[in-house]
PDB file of N, CA and C in Angstrom:
ATOM      1  N   MET A   1     -22.143  -0.525  10.687  1.00 46.00           N
ATOM      2  CA  MET A   1     -20.976  -1.624  11.296  1.00 46.00           C
ATOM      3  C   MET A   1     -20.243  -0.601  12.499  1.00 46.00           C
ATOM      4  N   LYS A   2     -20.717  -1.180  13.673  1.00 53.00           N
ATOM      5  CA  LYS A   2     -20.176  -0.321  14.857  1.00 53.00           C
ATOM      6  C   LYS A   2     -19.458  -1.511  15.517  1.00 53.00           C
ATOM      7  N   SER A   3     -18.620  -1.102  16.443  1.00 53.00           N
ATOM      8  CA  SER A   3     -17.664  -1.864  17.226  1.00 53.00           C
ATOM      9  C   SER A   3     -16.946  -1.145  18.179  1.00 53.00           C
ATOM     10  N   ALA A   4     -17.232  -1.100  19.600  1.00 62.00           N
ATOM     11  CA  ALA A   4     -16.326  -0.516  20.529  1.00 62.00           C
ATOM     12  C   ALA A   4     -15.572  -1.402  21.195  1.00 62.00           C
ATOM     13  N   THR A   5     -15.024  -2.421  20.490  1.00 66.00           N
ATOM     14  CA  THR A   5     -14.326  -3.484  21.362  1.00 66.00           C
ATOM     15  C   THR A   5     -13.027  -3.678  20.730  1.00 66.00           C
ATOM     16  N   LEU A   6     -11.835  -3.577  21.456  1.00 73.00           N
ATOM     17  CA  LEU A   6     -10.635  -4.037  20.739  1.00 73.00           C
ATOM     18  C   LEU A   6     -10.123  -5.349  21.427  1.00 73.00           C
ATOM     19  N   ASP A   7      -9.466  -6.192  20.800  1.00 71.00           N
ATOM     20  CA  ASP A   7      -9.008  -7.284  21.562  1.00 71.00           C
ATOM     21  C   ASP A   7      -7.749  -7.143  22.146  1.00 71.00           C
ATOM     22  N   GLU A   8      -7.041  -8.106  22.831  1.00 77.00           N
ATOM     23  CA  GLU A   8      -5.974  -8.073  23.635  1.00 77.00           C
ATOM     24  C   GLU A   8      -4.685  -7.468  22.750  1.00 77.00           C
ATOM     25  N   ARG A   9      -4.873  -7.621  21.748  1.00 80.00           N
ATOM     26  CA  ARG A   9      -3.500  -7.108  20.730  1.00 80.00           C
ATOM     27  C   ARG A   9      -3.982  -5.732  19.996  1.00 80.00           C
ATOM     28  N   ARG A  10      -4.962  -5.097  20.488  1.00 77.00           N
ATOM     29  CA  ARG A  10      -5.324  -3.784  19.959  1.00 77.00           C
ATOM     30  C   ARG A  10      -6.004  -3.743  18.604  1.00 77.00           C
ATOM     31  N   ARG A  11      -6.430  -4.917  18.142  1.00 77.00           N
ATOM     32  CA  ARG A  11      -7.323  -5.066  16.995  1.00 77.00           C
ATOM     33  C   ARG A  11      -8.665  -4.817  17.126  1.00 77.00           C
ATOM     34  N   LEU A  12      -9.251  -4.087  16.017  1.00 77.00           N
ATOM     35  CA  LEU A  12     -10.626  -3.915  16.102  1.00 77.00           C
ATOM     36  C   LEU A  12     -11.206  -5.201  15.564  1.00 77.00           C
ATOM     37  N   VAL A  13     -12.233  -5.326  16.632  1.00 76.00           N
ATOM     38  CA  VAL A  13     -13.214  -6.481  16.339  1.00 76.00           C
ATOM     39  C   VAL A  13     -14.386  -6.120  15.266  1.00 76.00           C
ATOM     40  N   MET A  14     -14.373  -6.691  14.335  1.00 78.00           N
ATOM     41  CA  MET A  14     -15.289  -6.206  13.228  1.00 78.00           C
ATOM     42  C   MET A  14     -16.564  -7.470  13.323  1.00 78.00           C
ATOM     43  N   PRO A  15     -17.786  -6.983  12.672  1.00 77.00           N
ATOM     44  CA  PRO A  15     -19.022  -7.574  13.086  1.00 77.00           C
ATOM     45  C   PRO A  15     -18.715  -8.759  12.021  1.00 77.00           C
ATOM     46  N   PRO A  16     -19.561  -9.909  12.133  1.00 80.00           N
ATOM     47  CA  PRO A  16     -19.553 -11.134  11.424  1.00 80.00           C
ATOM     48  C   PRO A  16     -19.854 -10.870  10.135  1.00 80.00           C
ATOM     49  N   GLU A  17     -20.377  -9.879   9.749  1.00 80.00           N
ATOM     50  CA  GLU A  17     -20.703  -9.559   8.231  1.00 80.00           C
ATOM     51  C   GLU A  17     -19.578  -9.322   7.425  1.00 80.00           C
ATOM     52  N   CYS A  18     -18.413  -9.344   8.046  1.00 81.00           N
ATOM     53  CA  CYS A  18     -17.178  -8.755   7.534  1.00 81.00           C
ATOM     54  C   CYS A  18     -16.249 -10.249   7.713  1.00 81.00           C
ATOM     55  N   PRO A  19     -15.863 -10.740   6.460  1.00 82.00           N
ATOM     56  CA  PRO A  19     -15.007 -12.130   6.553  1.00 82.00           C
ATOM     57  C   PRO A  19     -13.516 -11.826   7.128  1.00 82.00           C
ATOM     58  N   ALA A  20     -13.066 -12.944   7.968  1.00 83.00           N
ATOM     59  CA  ALA A  20     -12.045 -12.884   8.341  1.00 83.00           C
ATOM     60  C   ALA A  20     -10.885 -12.570   7.355  1.00 83.00           C
ATOM     61  N   HIS A  21      -9.916 -11.800   7.392  1.00 84.00           N
ATOM     62  CA  HIS A  21      -8.590 -11.498   6.527  1.00 84.00           C
ATOM     63  C   HIS A  21      -9.034 -10.720   5.495  1.00 84.00           C
ATOM     64  N   SER A  22     -10.253  -9.845   5.558  1.00 84.00           N
ATOM     65  CA  SER A  22     -10.588  -9.177   4.416  1.00 84.00           C
ATOM     66  C   SER A  22      -9.685  -7.891   4.149  1.00 84.00           C
ATOM     67  N   ALA A  23      -9.470  -7.314   2.952  1.00 86.00           N
ATOM     68  CA  ALA A  23      -8.579  -6.170   2.562  1.00 86.00           C
ATOM     69  C   ALA A  23      -9.530  -5.274   2.877  1.00 86.00           C
ATOM     70  N   VAL A  24      -8.755  -4.054   3.857  1.00 86.00           N
ATOM     71  CA  VAL A  24      -9.731  -2.932   4.131  1.00 86.00           C
ATOM     72  C   VAL A  24      -9.028  -1.712   3.841  1.00 86.00           C
ATOM     73  N   THR A  25      -9.242  -0.315   3.824  1.00 88.00           N
ATOM     74  CA  THR A  25      -8.615   0.676   3.673  1.00 88.00           C
ATOM     75  C   THR A  25      -9.042   1.288   5.094  1.00 88.00           C
ATOM     76  N   ILE A  26      -8.094   2.262   5.676  1.00 87.00           N
ATOM     77  CA  ILE A  26      -8.363   2.997   6.837  1.00 87.00           C
ATOM     78  C   ILE A  26      -8.181   4.274   6.547  1.00 87.00           C
ATOM     79  N   GLN A  27      -9.097   5.103   6.785  1.00 91.00           N
ATOM     80  CA  GLN A  27      -8.881   6.623   6.389  1.00 91.00           C
ATOM     81  C   GLN A  27      -9.163   7.312   7.737  1.00 91.00           C
ATOM     82  N   LYS A  28      -7.889   8.104   8.146  1.00 91.00           N
ATOM     83  CA  LYS A  28      -8.187   9.059   9.324  1.00 91.00           C
ATOM     84  C   LYS A  28      -8.649  10.184   9.046  1.00 91.00           C
ATOM     85  N   LEU A  29      -9.779  10.514   9.568  1.00 92.00           N
ATOM     86  CA  LEU A  29     -10.488  11.941   9.630  1.00 92.00           C
ATOM     87  C   LEU A  29      -9.699  12.898  10.638  1.00 92.00           C
ATOM     88  N   ASP A  30      -9.626  12.508  11.768  1.00 91.00           N
ATOM     89  CA  ASP A  30      -9.070  13.318  12.995  1.00 91.00           C
ATOM     90  C   ASP A  30      -8.485  12.401  13.989  1.00 91.00           C
ATOM     91  N   THR A  31      -8.184  13.075  14.970  1.00 89.00           N
ATOM     92  CA  THR A  31      -7.388  12.178  15.856  1.00 89.00           C
ATOM     93  C   THR A  31      -8.259  11.151  16.738  1.00 89.00           C
ATOM     94  N   ASP A  32      -9.584  11.244  16.514  1.00 85.00           N
ATOM     95  CA  ASP A  32     -10.431  10.313  17.145  1.00 85.00           C
ATOM     96  C   ASP A  32     -11.329   9.433  16.202  1.00 85.00           C
ATOM     97  N   THR A  33     -11.211   9.933  14.946  1.00 88.00           N
ATOM     98  CA  THR A  33     -12.023   9.293  13.968  1.00 88.00           C
ATOM     99  C   THR A  33     -11.483   8.658  12.703  1.00 88.00           C
ATOM    100  N   TRP A  34     -11.986   7.471  12.368  1.00 86.00           N
ATOM    101  CA  TRP A  34     -11.341   6.591  11.169  1.00 86.00           C
ATOM    102  C   TRP A  34     -12.564   6.126  10.517  1.00 86.00           C
ATOM    103  N   ILE A  35     -12.260   6.091   9.253  1.00 88.00           N
ATOM    104  CA  ILE A  35     -13.270   5.194   8.328  1.00 88.00           C
ATOM    105  C   ILE A  35     -12.671   4.038   7.982  1.00 88.00           C
ATOM    106  N   ILE A  36     -13.291   2.902   8.015  1.00 86.00           N
ATOM    107  CA  ILE A  36     -12.696   1.612   7.729  1.00 86.00           C
ATOM    108  C   ILE A  36     -13.516   0.900   6.684  1.00 86.00           C
ATOM    109  N   LYS A  37     -13.211   0.679   5.630  1.00 87.00           N
ATOM    110  CA  LYS A  37     -13.785   0.538   4.602  1.00 87.00           C
ATOM    111  C   LYS A  37     -13.304  -1.027   3.661  1.00 87.00           C
ATOM    112  N   ARG A  38     -14.217  -2.102   3.658  1.00 85.00           N
ATOM    113  CA  ARG A  38     -13.933  -3.046   3.182  1.00 85.00           C
ATOM    114  C   ARG A  38     -13.582  -3.023   1.464  1.00 85.00           C
ATOM    115  N   GLN A  39     -12.440  -3.568   1.056  1.00 85.00           N
ATOM    116  CA  GLN A  39     -12.278  -3.724  -0.469  1.00 85.00           C
ATOM    117  C   GLN A  39     -12.848  -4.724  -0.974  1.00 85.00           C
ATOM    118  N   VAL A  40     -13.688  -4.402  -2.060  1.00 81.00           N
ATOM    119  CA  VAL A  40     -14.189  -5.825  -2.917  1.00 81.00           C
ATOM    120  C   VAL A  40     -13.634  -5.666  -4.257  1.00 81.00           C
ATOM    121  N   PRO A  41     -13.281  -6.838  -4.576  1.00 77.00           N
ATOM    122  CA  PRO A  41     -12.904  -6.653  -6.062  1.00 77.00           C
ATOM    123  C   PRO A  41     -13.798  -6.045  -7.007  1.00 77.00           C
ATOM    124  N   ASP A  42     -13.346  -5.331  -7.955  1.00 76.00           N
ATOM    125  CA  ASP A  42     -14.034  -4.516  -9.081  1.00 76.00           C
ATOM    126  C   ASP A  42     -14.411  -5.768 -10.205  1.00 76.00           C
ATOM    127  N   THR A  43     -15.498  -6.106 -10.640  1.00 79.00           N
ATOM    128  CA  THR A  43     -16.050  -7.168 -11.450  1.00 79.00           C
ATOM    129  C   THR A  43     -16.386  -6.631 -12.692  1.00 79.00           C
ATOM    130  N   GLY A  44     -16.106  -5.254 -12.970  1.00 83.00           N
ATOM    131  CA  GLY A  44     -16.337  -4.618 -14.233  1.00 83.00           C
ATOM    132  C   GLY A  44     -15.100  -5.070 -15.326  1.00 83.00           C
ATOM    133  N   PHE A  45     -13.993  -5.641 -14.898  1.00 82.00           N
ATOM    134  CA  PHE A  45     -12.839  -5.844 -15.941  1.00 82.00           C
ATOM    135  C   PHE A  45     -12.760  -7.360 -15.969  1.00 82.00           C
ATOM    136  N   LYS A  46     -12.265  -7.534 -17.066  1.00 83.00           N
ATOM    137  CA  LYS A  46     -11.940  -8.913 -17.545  1.00 83.00           C
ATOM    138  C   LYS A  46     -10.193  -9.063 -17.877  1.00 83.00           C
ATOM    139  N   LEU A  47      -9.723 -10.100 -17.588  1.00 85.00           N
ATOM    140  CA  LEU A  47      -8.400 -10.266 -18.032  1.00 85.00           C
ATOM    141  C   LEU A  47      -8.158 -11.102 -19.230  1.00 85.00           C
ATOM    142  N   VAL A  48      -7.410 -10.428 -20.078  1.00 90.00           N
ATOM    143  CA  VAL A  48      -7.287 -11.367 -21.319  1.00 90.00           C
ATOM    144  C   VAL A  48      -5.823 -11.433 -21.570  1.00 90.00           C
ATOM    145  N   ALA A  49      -5.445 -12.942 -21.819  1.00 93.00           N
ATOM    146  CA  ALA A  49      -4.112 -13.042 -22.057  1.00 93.00           C
ATOM    147  C   ALA A  49      -3.653 -12.910 -23.550  1.00 93.00           C
ATOM    148  N   VAL A  50      -2.730 -12.388 -23.822  1.00 90.00           N
ATOM    149  CA  VAL A  50      -2.112 -12.560 -25.178  1.00 90.00           C
ATOM    150  C   VAL A  50      -0.878 -12.885 -25.394  1.00 90.00           C
ATOM    151  N   ARG A  51      -0.630 -13.905 -26.361  1.00 90.00           N
ATOM    152  CA  ARG A  51       0.787 -14.534 -26.709  1.00 90.00           C
ATOM    153  C   ARG A  51       1.716 -13.297 -27.147  1.00 90.00           C
ATOM    154  N   VAL A  52       2.931 -13.421 -26.514  1.00 91.00           N
ATOM    155  CA  VAL A  52       3.884 -12.431 -27.075  1.00 91.00           C
ATOM    156  C   VAL A  52       4.574 -12.975 -28.342  1.00 91.00           C
ATOM    157  N   ILE A  53       4.625 -12.196 -29.327  1.00 87.00           N
ATOM    158  CA  ILE A  53       5.058 -12.697 -30.636  1.00 87.00           C
ATOM    159  C   ILE A  53       6.311 -11.793 -30.805  1.00 87.00           C
ATOM    160  N   ASP A  54       7.463 -12.411 -30.763  1.00 88.00           N
ATOM    161  CA  ASP A  54       8.842 -11.797 -30.938  1.00 88.00           C
ATOM    162  C   ASP A  54       9.092 -11.337 -32.390  1.00 88.00           C
ATOM    163  N   ARG A  55       8.515 -12.418 -33.418  1.00 87.00           N
ATOM    164  CA  ARG A  55       9.101 -12.280 -34.872  1.00 87.00           C
ATOM    165  C   ARG A  55       7.808 -12.993 -35.701  1.00 87.00           C
ATOM    166  N   LEU A  56       7.320 -12.053 -36.534  1.00 82.00           N
ATOM    167  CA  LEU A  56       6.421 -12.620 -37.273  1.00 82.00           C
ATOM    168  C   LEU A  56       6.876 -13.768 -38.251  1.00 82.00           C
ATOM    169  N   ALA A  57       6.071 -14.571 -38.826  1.00 85.00           N
ATOM    170  CA  ALA A  57       6.640 -15.499 -39.785  1.00 85.00           C
ATOM    171  C   ALA A  57       6.498 -15.110 -41.170  1.00 85.00           C
ATOM    172  N   ASP A  58       7.485 -15.507 -42.169  1.00 89.00           N
ATOM    173  CA  ASP A  58       7.534 -15.024 -43.311  1.00 89.00           C
ATOM    174  C   ASP A  58       6.326 -15.167 -44.113  1.00 89.00           C
ATOM    175  N   ASP A  59       5.944 -14.128 -44.657  1.00 90.00           N
ATOM    176  CA  ASP A  59       4.648 -14.246 -45.440  1.00 90.00           C
ATOM    177  C   ASP A  59       4.939 -13.502 -46.703  1.00 90.00           C
ATOM    178  N   PRO A  60       5.098 -14.215 -47.946  1.00 91.00           N
ATOM    179  CA  PRO A  60       5.591 -13.336 -49.167  1.00 91.00           C
ATOM    180  C   PRO A  60       4.270 -12.732 -49.721  1.00 91.00           C
ATOM    181  N   ALA A  61       3.305 -13.093 -49.689  1.00 92.00           N
ATOM    182  CA  ALA A  61       1.935 -12.487 -50.119  1.00 92.00           C
ATOM    183  C   ALA A  61       1.790 -11.019 -49.247  1.00 92.00           C
ATOM    184  N   TRP A  62       1.962 -11.266 -48.016  1.00 90.00           N
ATOM    185  CA  TRP A  62       1.620 -10.000 -47.422  1.00 90.00           C
ATOM    186  C   TRP A  62       2.792  -9.021 -47.538  1.00 90.00           C
ATOM    187  N   GLU A  63       4.145  -9.438 -47.618  1.00 91.00           N
ATOM    188  CA  GLU A  63       5.319  -8.434 -47.955  1.00 91.00           C
ATOM    189  C   GLU A  63       4.990  -7.896 -49.181  1.00 91.00           C
ATOM    190  N   LYS A  64       4.383  -8.277 -50.272  1.00 93.00           N
ATOM    191  CA  LYS A  64       4.089  -7.805 -51.613  1.00 93.00           C
ATOM    192  C   LYS A  64       3.007  -6.713 -51.444  1.00 93.00           C
ATOM    193  N   THR A  65       1.952  -7.114 -50.489  1.00 94.00           N
ATOM    194  CA  THR A  65       1.063  -5.843 -50.084  1.00 94.00           C
ATOM    195  C   THR A  65       1.583  -4.802 -49.652  1.00 94.00           C
ATOM    196  N   GLU A  66       2.338  -4.895 -48.425  1.00 92.00           N
ATOM    197  CA  GLU A  66       3.048  -4.033 -47.670  1.00 92.00           C
ATOM    198  C   GLU A  66       3.960  -3.207 -48.570  1.00 92.00           C
ATOM    199  N   ARG A  67       4.492  -3.931 -49.388  1.00 92.00           N
ATOM    200  CA  ARG A  67       5.510  -2.713 -50.393  1.00 92.00           C
ATOM    201  C   ARG A  67       4.483  -1.881 -51.175  1.00 92.00           C
ATOM    202  N   ALA A  68       3.402  -2.589 -51.567  1.00 93.00           N
ATOM    203  CA  ALA A  68       2.706  -1.840 -52.579  1.00 93.00           C
ATOM    204  C   ALA A  68       1.942  -0.479 -51.649  1.00 93.00           C
ATOM    205  N   LEU A  69       1.377  -0.792 -50.391  1.00 92.00           N
ATOM    206  CA  LEU A  69       1.088   0.298 -49.625  1.00 92.00           C
ATOM    207  C   LEU A  69       2.206   1.147 -49.529  1.00 92.00           C
ATOM    208  N   ALA A  70       3.211   0.960 -49.119  1.00 91.00           N
ATOM    209  CA  ALA A  70       4.401   1.948 -48.888  1.00 91.00           C
ATOM    210  C   ALA A  70       4.702   2.687 -50.267  1.00 91.00           C
ATOM    211  N   ALA A  71       4.774   2.161 -51.288  1.00 91.00           N
ATOM    212  CA  ALA A  71       4.910   2.849 -52.489  1.00 91.00           C
ATOM    213  C   ALA A  71       3.834   3.812 -52.779  1.00 91.00           C
ATOM    214  N   HIS A  72       2.672   3.408 -52.632  1.00 91.00           N
ATOM    215  CA  HIS A  72       1.542   4.221 -52.870  1.00 91.00           C
ATOM    216  C   HIS A  72       1.390   5.517 -51.772  1.00 91.00           C
ATOM    217  N   ALA A  73       2.011   5.218 -50.370  1.00 89.00           N
ATOM    218  CA  ALA A  73       2.011   6.366 -49.427  1.00 89.00           C
ATOM    219  C   ALA A  73       3.105   7.154 -49.609  1.00 89.00           C
ATOM    220  N   SER A  74       4.064   6.896 -50.265  1.00 87.00           N
ATOM    221  CA  SER A  74       5.537   7.247 -50.216  1.00 87.00           C
ATOM    222  C   SER A  74       5.290   8.399 -51.675  1.00 87.00           C
ATOM    223  N   LYS A  75       4.524   8.346 -52.734  1.00 87.00           N
ATOM    224  CA  LYS A  75       4.241   9.103 -53.810  1.00 87.00           C
ATOM    225  C   LYS A  75       3.739  10.387 -53.644  1.00 87.00           C
ATOM    226  N   ASN A  76       2.964  10.608 -52.380  1.00 81.00           N
ATOM    227  CA  ASN A  76       2.670  12.048 -51.978  1.00 81.00           C
ATOM    228  C   ASN A  76       3.435  12.560 -51.108  1.00 81.00           C
ATOM    229  N   LEU A  77       4.619  11.968 -50.633  1.00 83.00           N
ATOM    230  CA  LEU A  77       5.542  12.464 -49.556  1.00 83.00           C
ATOM    231  C   LEU A  77       6.440  13.721 -50.428  1.00 83.00           C
ATOM    232  N   PRO A  78       6.596  14.867 -49.913  1.00 83.00           N
ATOM    233  CA  PRO A  78       7.477  15.803 -50.580  1.00 83.00           C
ATOM    234  C   PRO A  78       9.142  15.309 -50.397  1.00 83.00           C
ATOM    235  N   GLU A  79      10.041  15.761 -51.038  1.00 81.00           N
ATOM    236  CA  GLU A  79      11.413  15.621 -50.971  1.00 81.00           C
ATOM    237  C   GLU A  79      11.978  16.237 -49.834  1.00 81.00           C
ATOM    238  N   PRO A  80      12.805  15.342 -49.099  1.00 80.00           N
ATOM    239  CA  PRO A  80      13.446  15.978 -47.922  1.00 80.00           C
ATOM    240  C   PRO A  80      14.298  17.263 -48.531  1.00 80.00           C
ATOM    241  N   GLU A  81      14.460  18.372 -47.598  1.00 81.00           N
ATOM    242  CA  GLU A  81      15.314  19.310 -47.886  1.00 81.00           C
ATOM    243  C   GLU A  81      16.864  19.138 -47.407  1.00 81.00           C
TER     244      GLU A  81
END
């Protein structure tokens, strides 16, 4: 990508392969050298929406299982000092 042209507002004229209003990063190497790189969205990620649950519904069967699990786990705990 080469461009030796600036427009009247000191904007760099990009080649036609770079779409208008593209997101770019500009890295300054020294006083006369810059690297301009077009940012493309990463397609390796997917967005998953998860509903926010403030309070679980009452489930007596699960509460009974939960109490049994807690009782079994607490049998092996030493007494606090």
